[in-house]
Amino acid sequence: MSNSNLPPELIAEILPHLPVKSLSRFKCVSKSWATRISDPDFVKTHLHRAQFRRILLSSANSLYSIDHETDDLAAAVDLHYPRDQTQNPKPQSHAVQIIGSCNGLVCIMTQPDIFFIFNPTTHQSTRVPYAKMGFGGPSAAIGYGFGYAPSIDDYKLVKAAPSPDIGVFSLRDGDWHLRSGFLYQDPENPTRPGHFYRNPIKGEDPLPPATSLNGSLHWVFKLYSTEGRCIIGVFNLETDKRGFMQVPETAVSGFSTGVVNGNLCLMHREDGLRRGYFWVMKEYGVAESWTKILVEDPFLVAKPLCLWKNSKILIAKDKKELVLFDPKDGTYKNFEVGGIPNRFYADSYVESLVTVPVITKKKKSLVTVPVIAKKKSNLSRFVCVSDYEFAV
């Protein structure tokens, strides 16, 4: 292909609509094409125009990617992901936890308190440095979240814990910061401390990862109560300020959060009961706008992943199957996928050209390089991304 075959304005119109795999090949056409495709403005344009979304599954020590928009039978494909070879090179029996995804970047926790931010499409990756926060290690954390603040062009990983402070990692700064925690004084229980509740004695699991929406992260925290009273904790990724929103009903085991067609939604956490509904907030921040969405076949636990054809919603149901839900009549049918694991956690991401900054020590700044090397680095404070390899 030559630049002279097509008018420049036509090239500029076509390229942003192509998948990342094609654009990576087109970088070899010429130096000017490579420069154009790597330009930050082009990367942003492509991100908002292309929108090739994939499903991400986590099971045992594996990650899988699914192209759910294919005309053929969808198949779960093993996805190479970064892992920490310096800590424990042996495969882990626990599932890789998907913290969240934004603009094609995915944050995962491969082992307790070991985080990576990577682009599954371009295979770029960086390791998040340890958080030397005052509230302790992973046993103290109650929930994690990953999101993007467009107004300041920064990706943040938030580590929330039952303490006055929470940890916030800024990818732009390459460092952790302490911020004010979620101190909520329950008017119905004024004698209790104002922290959200977790009882490690009863072995309660950390919260499901936060949902990123409207530049904020959202968790549902249990209050000091035996009646299943909860509150939504909201962390603004631009200002690092926190706030609260009301839930539509009580939940003994709490709620998990999600997004349906751009609206915040709540699903009961697994408690042994099957429910035939979930909640959607039709107007963001307005408690009166909570709307119950009925489901014909009740489920134990559900997570909405993305919109599909004909306004259907692709949902991960009971951690073992994918279904297509029709909100018009409450019905759903199985979404057949070849090679899907028996049990899994699910999320979604978009294919993108967004680069993953690598944290460096000397300049305490961020530079962009692909993950290809495996040689050791002599950095001490921050661990160079080349110390980690992709699991196969």
mmCIF file of C-alpha atoms in Angstrom, residues 131-136 159 161 163-169 175-181 235 240:
data_model
loop_
_atom_site.group_PDB
_atom_site.id
_atom_site.type_symbol
_atom_site.label_atom_id
_atom_site.label_comp_id
_atom_site.label_asym_id
_atom_site.label_seq_id
_atom_site.Cartn_x
_atom_site.Cartn_y
_atom_site.Cartn_z
ATOM 1 C CA ALA A 131 1.874 0.891 48.623
ATOM 2 C CA LYS A 132 3.568 1.739 51.899
ATOM 3 C CA MET A 133 0.352 2.989 53.388
ATOM 4 C CA GLY A 134 -0.327 3.419 57.077
ATOM 5 C CA PHE A 135 -3.343 1.105 57.066
ATOM 6 C CA GLY A 136 -1.364 -2.092 56.481
ATOM 7 C CA LYS A 159 -7.026 0.836 47.708
ATOM 8 C CA ALA A 161 -9.519 0.114 53.818
ATOM 9 C CA SER A 163 -9.222 3.402 58.300
ATOM 10 C CA PRO A 164 -9.266 7.217 58.188
ATOM 11 C CA ASP A 165 -7.067 7.104 55.070
ATOM 12 C CA ILE A 166 -7.102 5.269 51.752
ATOM 13 C CA GLY A 167 -4.309 4.746 49.230
ATOM 14 C CA VAL A 168 -4.480 6.272 45.753
ATOM 15 C CA PHE A 169 -1.933 5.389 43.065
ATOM 16 C CA ASP A 175 3.400 7.092 43.128
ATOM 17 C CA TRP A 176 0.946 6.403 45.937
ATOM 18 C CA HIS A 177 -0.774 9.113 47.980
ATOM 19 C CA LEU A 178 -2.799 9.073 51.182
ATOM 20 C CA ARG A 179 -6.281 10.544 50.923
ATOM 21 C CA SER A 180 -9.197 10.919 53.340
ATOM 22 C CA GLY A 181 -11.122 7.702 53.807
ATOM 23 C CA PHE A 235 -14.572 8.428 45.064
ATOM 24 C CA ASP A 240 -9.711 12.607 45.268
#
